[in-house]
Amino acid sequence: MEPDAPRQNLAIRAYRMLKHDIIRGRFAPEQKLLMSRLKDDYGVSTGPLREALSQLVADHLVVAISQRGYRVAPMSLAELNDIYDARAQLEGLILRLAIERGDDDWEAAVLAAAHRLAKVTAISSPDELLDGWDLRHKAFHTAIASGCNSPHLLQMRDTLFNQVERYRHLWLKETVMSPTALEQKRQEHAALVDVILARDADRASILMRDHLMTPVPIITRVLKARGIE
């Protein structure tokens, strides 16, 4: 099947699968990525895998080792705090601009995304809840950010989100199955929607930054338990 498939499609598929497995912790930080194992696991040849790994290097999820292949990027408390702070600061700025520039259609999109997120607990399977909540949560925040009408800021936002995602998944696994945590997040999201609809940019940017920083203590505890400093 591989010779008939476009090489680019194979590289994209390998990139998505490998990225998913790194984020989900299938490969540990600093673990060497053996090309022979990756070829067996993902059913693609060396060429598409190298393209996928090069993109993951650009995403800061993989590190290239000169003449010796690739390793999963390390994780650290310093990187955790820096990425989360940068993301929270940028998201606060984007929200402020969205409130200034967003129209009625933007408000409607935010309300719709908030409604879908609030209903996610109707999903019963643990894996479905984890994936479903995460997808709807991303959609909610993306709907909010879209109102800034700045492709360059949104691109920067995507870059930071890619870098933070591996840390976020540690938090998700710890909290998303907890009814208490889900209720806390539901209240935070409802408060965000209220200040957005009130067009209170100052209060909204503060709430957004606080909301995005809440996972940091939990992730810190998980990393320290794994011996990561």
CSV table of N, CA and C in Angstrom, one decimal, residues 100-213:
chain,number,residue,atom,x,y,z
A,100,GLU,N,-12.5,43.6,22.1
A,100,GLU,CA,-12.6,44.9,21.4
A,100,GLU,C,-13.1,44.7,19.9
A,101,ARG,N,-12.7,43.6,19.3
A,101,ARG,CA,-13.0,43.4,17.9
A,101,ARG,C,-14.1,42.5,17.6
A,102,GLY,N,-14.4,41.6,18.5
A,102,GLY,CA,-15.4,40.5,18.2
A,102,GLY,C,-16.8,41.1,18.0
A,103,ASP,N,-17.5,40.4,17.0
A,103,ASP,CA,-18.9,40.9,16.8
A,103,ASP,C,-19.9,39.9,17.4
A,104,ASP,N,-21.2,40.1,17.0
A,104,ASP,CA,-22.2,39.2,17.5
A,104,ASP,C,-22.0,37.8,17.2
A,105,ASP,N,-21.6,37.5,16.0
A,105,ASP,CA,-21.3,36.1,15.5
A,105,ASP,C,-20.2,35.5,16.4
A,106,TRP,N,-19.2,36.3,16.8
A,106,TRP,CA,-18.2,35.8,17.7
A,106,TRP,C,-18.8,35.4,19.0
A,107,GLU,N,-19.6,36.3,19.6
A,107,GLU,CA,-20.3,36.0,20.9
A,107,GLU,C,-21.1,34.7,20.8
A,108,ALA,N,-21.8,34.5,19.7
A,108,ALA,CA,-22.6,33.3,19.5
A,108,ALA,C,-21.8,32.1,19.4
A,109,ALA,N,-20.6,32.2,18.7
A,109,ALA,CA,-19.7,31.0,18.6
A,109,ALA,C,-19.1,30.6,20.0
A,110,VAL,N,-18.8,31.6,20.8
A,110,VAL,CA,-18.3,31.4,22.2
A,110,VAL,C,-19.4,30.7,23.0
A,111,LEU,N,-20.6,31.2,22.9
A,111,LEU,CA,-21.7,30.6,23.7
A,111,LEU,C,-22.0,29.2,23.3
A,112,ALA,N,-21.9,28.9,22.0
A,112,ALA,CA,-22.2,27.5,21.5
A,112,ALA,C,-21.1,26.6,21.9
A,113,ALA,N,-19.8,27.0,21.9
A,113,ALA,CA,-18.7,26.2,22.3
A,113,ALA,C,-18.8,25.9,23.8
A,114,ALA,N,-19.2,26.9,24.6
A,114,ALA,CA,-19.3,26.7,26.0
A,114,ALA,C,-20.4,25.7,26.3
A,115,HIS,N,-21.5,25.8,25.6
A,115,HIS,CA,-22.6,24.9,25.8
A,115,HIS,C,-22.2,23.4,25.5
A,116,ARG,N,-21.5,23.2,24.4
A,116,ARG,CA,-21.0,21.9,24.1
A,116,ARG,C,-20.1,21.4,25.1
A,117,LEU,N,-19.2,22.2,25.6
A,117,LEU,CA,-18.2,21.8,26.7
A,117,LEU,C,-18.9,21.4,28.0
A,118,ALA,N,-20.0,22.2,28.3
A,118,ALA,CA,-20.7,21.9,29.6
A,118,ALA,C,-21.4,20.6,29.6
A,119,LYS,N,-21.7,20.1,28.4
A,119,LYS,CA,-22.5,18.9,28.2
A,119,LYS,C,-21.6,17.6,28.1
A,120,VAL,N,-20.3,17.8,28.1
A,120,VAL,CA,-19.4,16.7,27.8
A,120,VAL,C,-19.5,15.5,28.8
A,121,THR,N,-20.0,15.8,30.0
A,121,THR,CA,-20.0,14.8,31.1
A,121,THR,C,-21.1,13.7,30.7
A,122,ALA,N,-21.9,13.9,29.7
A,122,ALA,CA,-22.8,12.9,29.3
A,122,ALA,C,-22.1,11.7,28.6
A,123,ILE,N,-20.8,11.9,28.3
A,123,ILE,CA,-20.0,10.8,27.7
A,123,ILE,C,-19.6,9.9,28.9
A,124,SER,N,-19.8,8.6,28.7
A,124,SER,CA,-19.6,7.7,29.8
A,124,SER,C,-18.2,7.0,29.9
A,125,SER,N,-17.7,6.6,28.7
A,125,SER,CA,-16.4,5.9,28.7
A,125,SER,C,-15.3,6.8,29.2
A,126,PRO,N,-14.4,6.3,30.0
A,126,PRO,CA,-13.2,7.2,30.5
A,126,PRO,C,-12.4,7.7,29.3
A,127,ASP,N,-12.1,6.9,28.4
A,127,ASP,CA,-11.3,7.4,27.2
A,127,ASP,C,-12.0,8.4,26.4
A,128,GLU,N,-13.3,8.2,26.2
A,128,GLU,CA,-14.1,9.1,25.5
A,128,GLU,C,-14.3,10.4,26.2
A,129,LEU,N,-14.4,10.3,27.5
A,129,LEU,CA,-14.5,11.6,28.3
A,129,LEU,C,-13.2,12.4,28.2
A,130,LEU,N,-12.1,11.7,28.4
A,130,LEU,CA,-10.8,12.4,28.3
A,130,LEU,C,-10.6,13.1,26.9
A,131,ASP,N,-10.8,12.3,25.8
A,131,ASP,CA,-10.7,12.9,24.5
A,131,ASP,C,-11.8,13.9,24.2
A,132,GLY,N,-13.0,13.6,24.6
A,132,GLY,CA,-14.1,14.5,24.3
A,132,GLY,C,-14.0,15.8,25.0
A,133,TRP,N,-13.7,15.8,26.3
A,133,TRP,CA,-13.5,17.0,27.0
A,133,TRP,C,-12.4,17.8,26.5
A,134,ASP,N,-11.3,17.2,26.2
A,134,ASP,CA,-10.1,17.9,25.7
A,134,ASP,C,-10.5,18.6,24.3
A,135,LEU,N,-11.1,17.9,23.4
A,135,LEU,CA,-11.5,18.5,22.1
A,135,LEU,C,-12.4,19.7,22.3
A,136,ARG,N,-13.4,19.5,23.1
A,136,ARG,CA,-14.4,20.6,23.3
A,136,ARG,C,-13.8,21.8,24.1
A,137,HIS,N,-12.9,21.4,25.0
A,137,HIS,CA,-12.2,22.5,25.7
A,137,HIS,C,-11.3,23.3,24.7
A,138,LYS,N,-10.6,22.7,23.9
A,138,LYS,CA,-9.8,23.4,22.8
A,138,LYS,C,-10.7,24.2,22.0
A,139,ALA,N,-11.9,23.6,21.6
A,139,ALA,CA,-12.8,24.4,20.7
A,139,ALA,C,-13.3,25.6,21.4
A,140,PHE,N,-13.6,25.5,22.7
A,140,PHE,CA,-14.1,26.7,23.5
A,140,PHE,C,-13.1,27.8,23.5
A,141,HIS,N,-11.8,27.5,23.8
A,141,HIS,CA,-10.8,28.5,23.8
A,141,HIS,C,-10.4,29.0,22.5
A,142,THR,N,-10.5,28.2,21.5
A,142,THR,CA,-10.2,28.6,20.1
A,142,THR,C,-11.3,29.6,19.6
A,143,ALA,N,-12.6,29.3,20.0
A,143,ALA,CA,-13.7,30.2,19.7
A,143,ALA,C,-13.5,31.6,20.3
A,144,ILE,N,-13.0,31.6,21.5
A,144,ILE,CA,-12.7,32.9,22.2
A,144,ILE,C,-11.6,33.6,21.5
A,145,ALA,N,-10.5,32.9,21.2
A,145,ALA,CA,-9.4,33.6,20.6
A,145,ALA,C,-9.6,34.1,19.2
A,146,SER,N,-10.5,33.4,18.5
A,146,SER,CA,-10.8,33.8,17.1
A,146,SER,C,-11.2,35.2,16.9
A,147,GLY,N,-11.8,35.8,17.9
A,147,GLY,CA,-12.3,37.2,17.8
A,147,GLY,C,-11.3,38.2,17.7
A,148,CYS,N,-10.0,37.9,18.0
A,148,CYS,CA,-8.9,38.9,17.9
A,148,CYS,C,-8.6,39.3,16.5
A,149,ASN,N,-9.0,38.4,15.5
A,149,ASN,CA,-8.9,38.7,14.1
A,149,ASN,C,-7.4,39.0,13.7
A,150,SER,N,-6.5,38.3,14.3
A,150,SER,CA,-5.1,38.5,14.0
A,150,SER,C,-4.4,37.1,13.7
A,151,PRO,N,-4.3,36.8,12.4
A,151,PRO,CA,-3.7,35.5,12.1
A,151,PRO,C,-2.3,35.3,12.7
A,152,HIS,N,-1.5,36.3,12.8
A,152,HIS,CA,-0.2,36.1,13.3
A,152,HIS,C,-0.2,35.8,14.8
A,153,LEU,N,-1.1,36.5,15.6
A,153,LEU,CA,-1.2,36.1,17.0
A,153,LEU,C,-1.8,34.7,17.2
A,154,LEU,N,-2.7,34.4,16.4
A,154,LEU,CA,-3.3,33.0,16.5
A,154,LEU,C,-2.3,32.0,16.1
A,155,GLN,N,-1.4,32.3,15.2
A,155,GLN,CA,-0.3,31.3,14.8
A,155,GLN,C,0.7,31.2,16.0
A,156,MET,N,1.0,32.3,16.7
A,156,MET,CA,1.8,32.2,17.9
A,156,MET,C,1.1,31.4,19.0
A,157,ARG,N,-0.1,31.6,19.1
A,157,ARG,CA,-0.9,30.8,20.1
A,157,ARG,C,-0.9,29.3,19.8
A,158,ASP,N,-1.0,29.0,18.5
A,158,ASP,CA,-0.9,27.5,18.2
A,158,ASP,C,0.4,26.9,18.5
A,159,THR,N,1.5,27.7,18.2
A,159,THR,CA,2.8,27.2,18.5
A,159,THR,C,3.0,27.0,20.0
A,160,LEU,N,2.6,27.9,20.9
A,160,LEU,CA,2.7,27.7,22.3
A,160,LEU,C,1.8,26.5,22.8
A,161,PHE,N,0.6,26.4,22.2
A,161,PHE,CA,-0.2,25.3,22.6
A,161,PHE,C,0.4,23.9,22.2
A,162,ASN,N,1.1,23.8,21.1
A,162,ASN,CA,1.8,22.6,20.7
A,162,ASN,C,2.8,22.3,21.8
A,163,GLN,N,3.5,23.3,22.2
A,163,GLN,CA,4.6,23.1,23.2
A,163,GLN,C,4.1,22.7,24.6
A,164,VAL,N,3.0,23.2,24.9
A,164,VAL,CA,2.4,23.0,26.2
A,164,VAL,C,1.6,21.7,26.3
A,165,GLU,N,1.3,21.1,25.2
A,165,GLU,CA,0.3,20.0,25.2
A,165,GLU,C,0.8,18.8,26.0
A,166,ARG,N,2.1,18.5,25.9
A,166,ARG,CA,2.6,17.3,26.6
A,166,ARG,C,2.4,17.5,28.1
A,167,TYR,N,2.6,18.7,28.6
A,167,TYR,CA,2.4,19.0,30.0
A,167,TYR,C,1.0,19.0,30.4
A,168,ARG,N,0.1,19.5,29.5
A,168,ARG,CA,-1.3,19.6,29.7
A,168,ARG,C,-1.9,18.2,29.9
A,169,HIS,N,-1.4,17.2,29.1
A,169,HIS,CA,-1.9,15.9,29.2
A,169,HIS,C,-1.7,15.2,30.6
A,170,LEU,N,-0.6,15.6,31.2
A,170,LEU,CA,-0.4,15.1,32.6
A,170,LEU,C,-1.5,15.7,33.5
A,171,TRP,N,-1.8,16.9,33.3
A,171,TRP,CA,-2.9,17.5,34.1
A,171,TRP,C,-4.3,16.9,33.8
A,172,LEU,N,-4.5,16.7,32.5
A,172,LEU,CA,-5.8,16.0,32.1
A,172,LEU,C,-6.0,14.7,32.8
A,173,LYS,N,-4.9,13.9,32.7
A,173,LYS,CA,-5.1,12.5,33.3
A,173,LYS,C,-5.3,12.6,34.8
A,174,GLU,N,-4.8,13.6,35.5
A,174,GLU,CA,-5.0,13.8,36.9
A,174,GLU,C,-6.4,14.3,37.3
A,175,THR,N,-7.0,15.1,36.4
A,175,THR,CA,-8.2,15.9,36.8
A,175,THR,C,-9.5,15.6,36.1
A,176,VAL,N,-9.4,15.3,34.8
A,176,VAL,CA,-10.6,15.4,34.0
A,176,VAL,C,-11.6,14.3,34.4
A,177,MET,N,-11.1,13.2,35.0
A,177,MET,CA,-12.1,12.2,35.5
A,177,MET,C,-12.7,12.5,36.8
A,178,SER,N,-12.3,13.6,37.4
A,178,SER,CA,-12.8,14.0,38.7
A,178,SER,C,-14.0,14.9,38.6
A,179,PRO,N,-15.2,14.5,39.1
A,179,PRO,CA,-16.4,15.4,39.0
A,179,PRO,C,-16.1,16.7,39.7
A,180,THR,N,-15.3,16.8,40.8
A,180,THR,CA,-15.0,18.0,41.4
A,180,THR,C,-14.2,18.9,40.5
A,181,ALA,N,-13.2,18.4,39.8
A,181,ALA,CA,-12.4,19.2,38.9
A,181,ALA,C,-13.2,19.7,37.7
A,182,LEU,N,-14.0,18.8,37.2
A,182,LEU,CA,-14.9,19.2,36.1
A,182,LEU,C,-15.8,20.3,36.5
A,183,GLU,N,-16.4,20.2,37.7
A,183,GLU,CA,-17.3,21.3,38.1
A,183,GLU,C,-16.5,22.6,38.3
A,184,GLN,N,-15.3,22.5,38.9
A,184,GLN,CA,-14.5,23.7,39.0
A,184,GLN,C,-14.2,24.4,37.7
A,185,LYS,N,-13.9,23.6,36.7
A,185,LYS,CA,-13.6,24.1,35.3
A,185,LYS,C,-14.9,24.7,34.7
A,186,ARG,N,-16.0,24.0,35.0
A,186,ARG,CA,-17.3,24.5,34.4
A,186,ARG,C,-17.6,25.9,35.0
A,187,GLN,N,-17.3,26.1,36.3
A,187,GLN,CA,-17.6,27.4,36.9
A,187,GLN,C,-16.6,28.5,36.3
A,188,GLU,N,-15.3,28.1,36.1
A,188,GLU,CA,-14.4,29.0,35.5
A,188,GLU,C,-14.8,29.4,34.1
A,189,HIS,N,-15.2,28.4,33.3
A,189,HIS,CA,-15.7,28.7,32.0
A,189,HIS,C,-16.9,29.6,32.0
A,190,ALA,N,-17.8,29.4,32.9
A,190,ALA,CA,-19.1,30.2,32.9
A,190,ALA,C,-18.7,31.6,33.3
A,191,ALA,N,-17.7,31.8,34.3
A,191,ALA,CA,-17.3,33.1,34.6
A,191,ALA,C,-16.7,33.8,33.5
A,192,LEU,N,-15.9,33.1,32.7
A,192,LEU,CA,-15.3,33.7,31.5
A,192,LEU,C,-16.3,34.2,30.5
A,193,VAL,N,-17.3,33.3,30.3
A,193,VAL,CA,-18.3,33.7,29.3
A,193,VAL,C,-19.1,35.0,29.8
A,194,ASP,N,-19.3,35.0,31.1
A,194,ASP,CA,-20.1,36.2,31.6
A,194,ASP,C,-19.3,37.5,31.4
A,195,VAL,N,-18.0,37.5,31.7
A,195,VAL,CA,-17.2,38.8,31.5
A,195,VAL,C,-17.0,39.1,30.0
A,196,ILE,N,-16.9,38.0,29.2
A,196,ILE,CA,-16.8,38.3,27.8
A,196,ILE,C,-18.1,38.9,27.2
A,197,LEU,N,-19.2,38.4,27.6
A,197,LEU,CA,-20.5,39.0,27.2
A,197,LEU,C,-20.7,40.4,27.7
A,198,ALA,N,-20.1,40.7,28.9
A,198,ALA,CA,-20.2,42.0,29.5
A,198,ALA,C,-19.1,42.9,28.8
A,199,ARG,N,-18.3,42.4,28.0
A,199,ARG,CA,-17.2,43.2,27.3
A,199,ARG,C,-16.3,43.8,28.3
A,200,ASP,N,-16.0,43.1,29.4
A,200,ASP,CA,-15.1,43.6,30.5
A,200,ASP,C,-13.7,43.1,30.2
A,201,ALA,N,-13.0,43.8,29.4
A,201,ALA,CA,-11.7,43.3,28.9
A,201,ALA,C,-10.7,43.1,30.1
A,202,ASP,N,-10.7,44.1,31.0
A,202,ASP,CA,-9.7,44.0,32.1
A,202,ASP,C,-9.9,42.7,32.9
A,203,ARG,N,-11.2,42.6,33.3
A,203,ARG,CA,-11.5,41.4,34.2
A,203,ARG,C,-11.4,40.1,33.4
A,204,ALA,N,-11.7,40.1,32.1
A,204,ALA,CA,-11.7,38.9,31.3
A,204,ALA,C,-10.2,38.4,31.2
A,205,SER,N,-9.3,39.4,30.9
A,205,SER,CA,-7.9,39.0,30.7
A,205,SER,C,-7.3,38.4,32.0
A,206,ILE,N,-7.7,39.0,33.1
A,206,ILE,CA,-7.2,38.5,34.4
A,206,ILE,C,-7.7,37.0,34.7
A,207,LEU,N,-9.0,36.9,34.4
A,207,LEU,CA,-9.6,35.6,34.6
A,207,LEU,C,-9.0,34.5,33.7
A,208,MET,N,-8.7,34.9,32.5
A,208,MET,CA,-8.1,34.0,31.5
A,208,MET,C,-6.8,33.5,32.0
A,209,ARG,N,-5.9,34.5,32.4
A,209,ARG,CA,-4.6,34.1,32.8
A,209,ARG,C,-4.7,33.2,34.1
A,210,ASP,N,-5.5,33.5,35.0
A,210,ASP,CA,-5.6,32.7,36.2
A,210,ASP,C,-6.1,31.3,35.8
A,211,HIS,N,-7.1,31.2,34.9
A,211,HIS,CA,-7.7,30.0,34.5
A,211,HIS,C,-6.6,29.1,33.8
A,212,LEU,N,-5.8,29.7,33.0
A,212,LEU,CA,-4.8,28.9,32.3
A,212,LEU,C,-3.6,28.4,33.2
A,213,MET,N,-3.4,29.1,34.3
A,213,MET,CA,-2.3,28.8,35.2
A,213,MET,C,-2.7,27.7,36.2
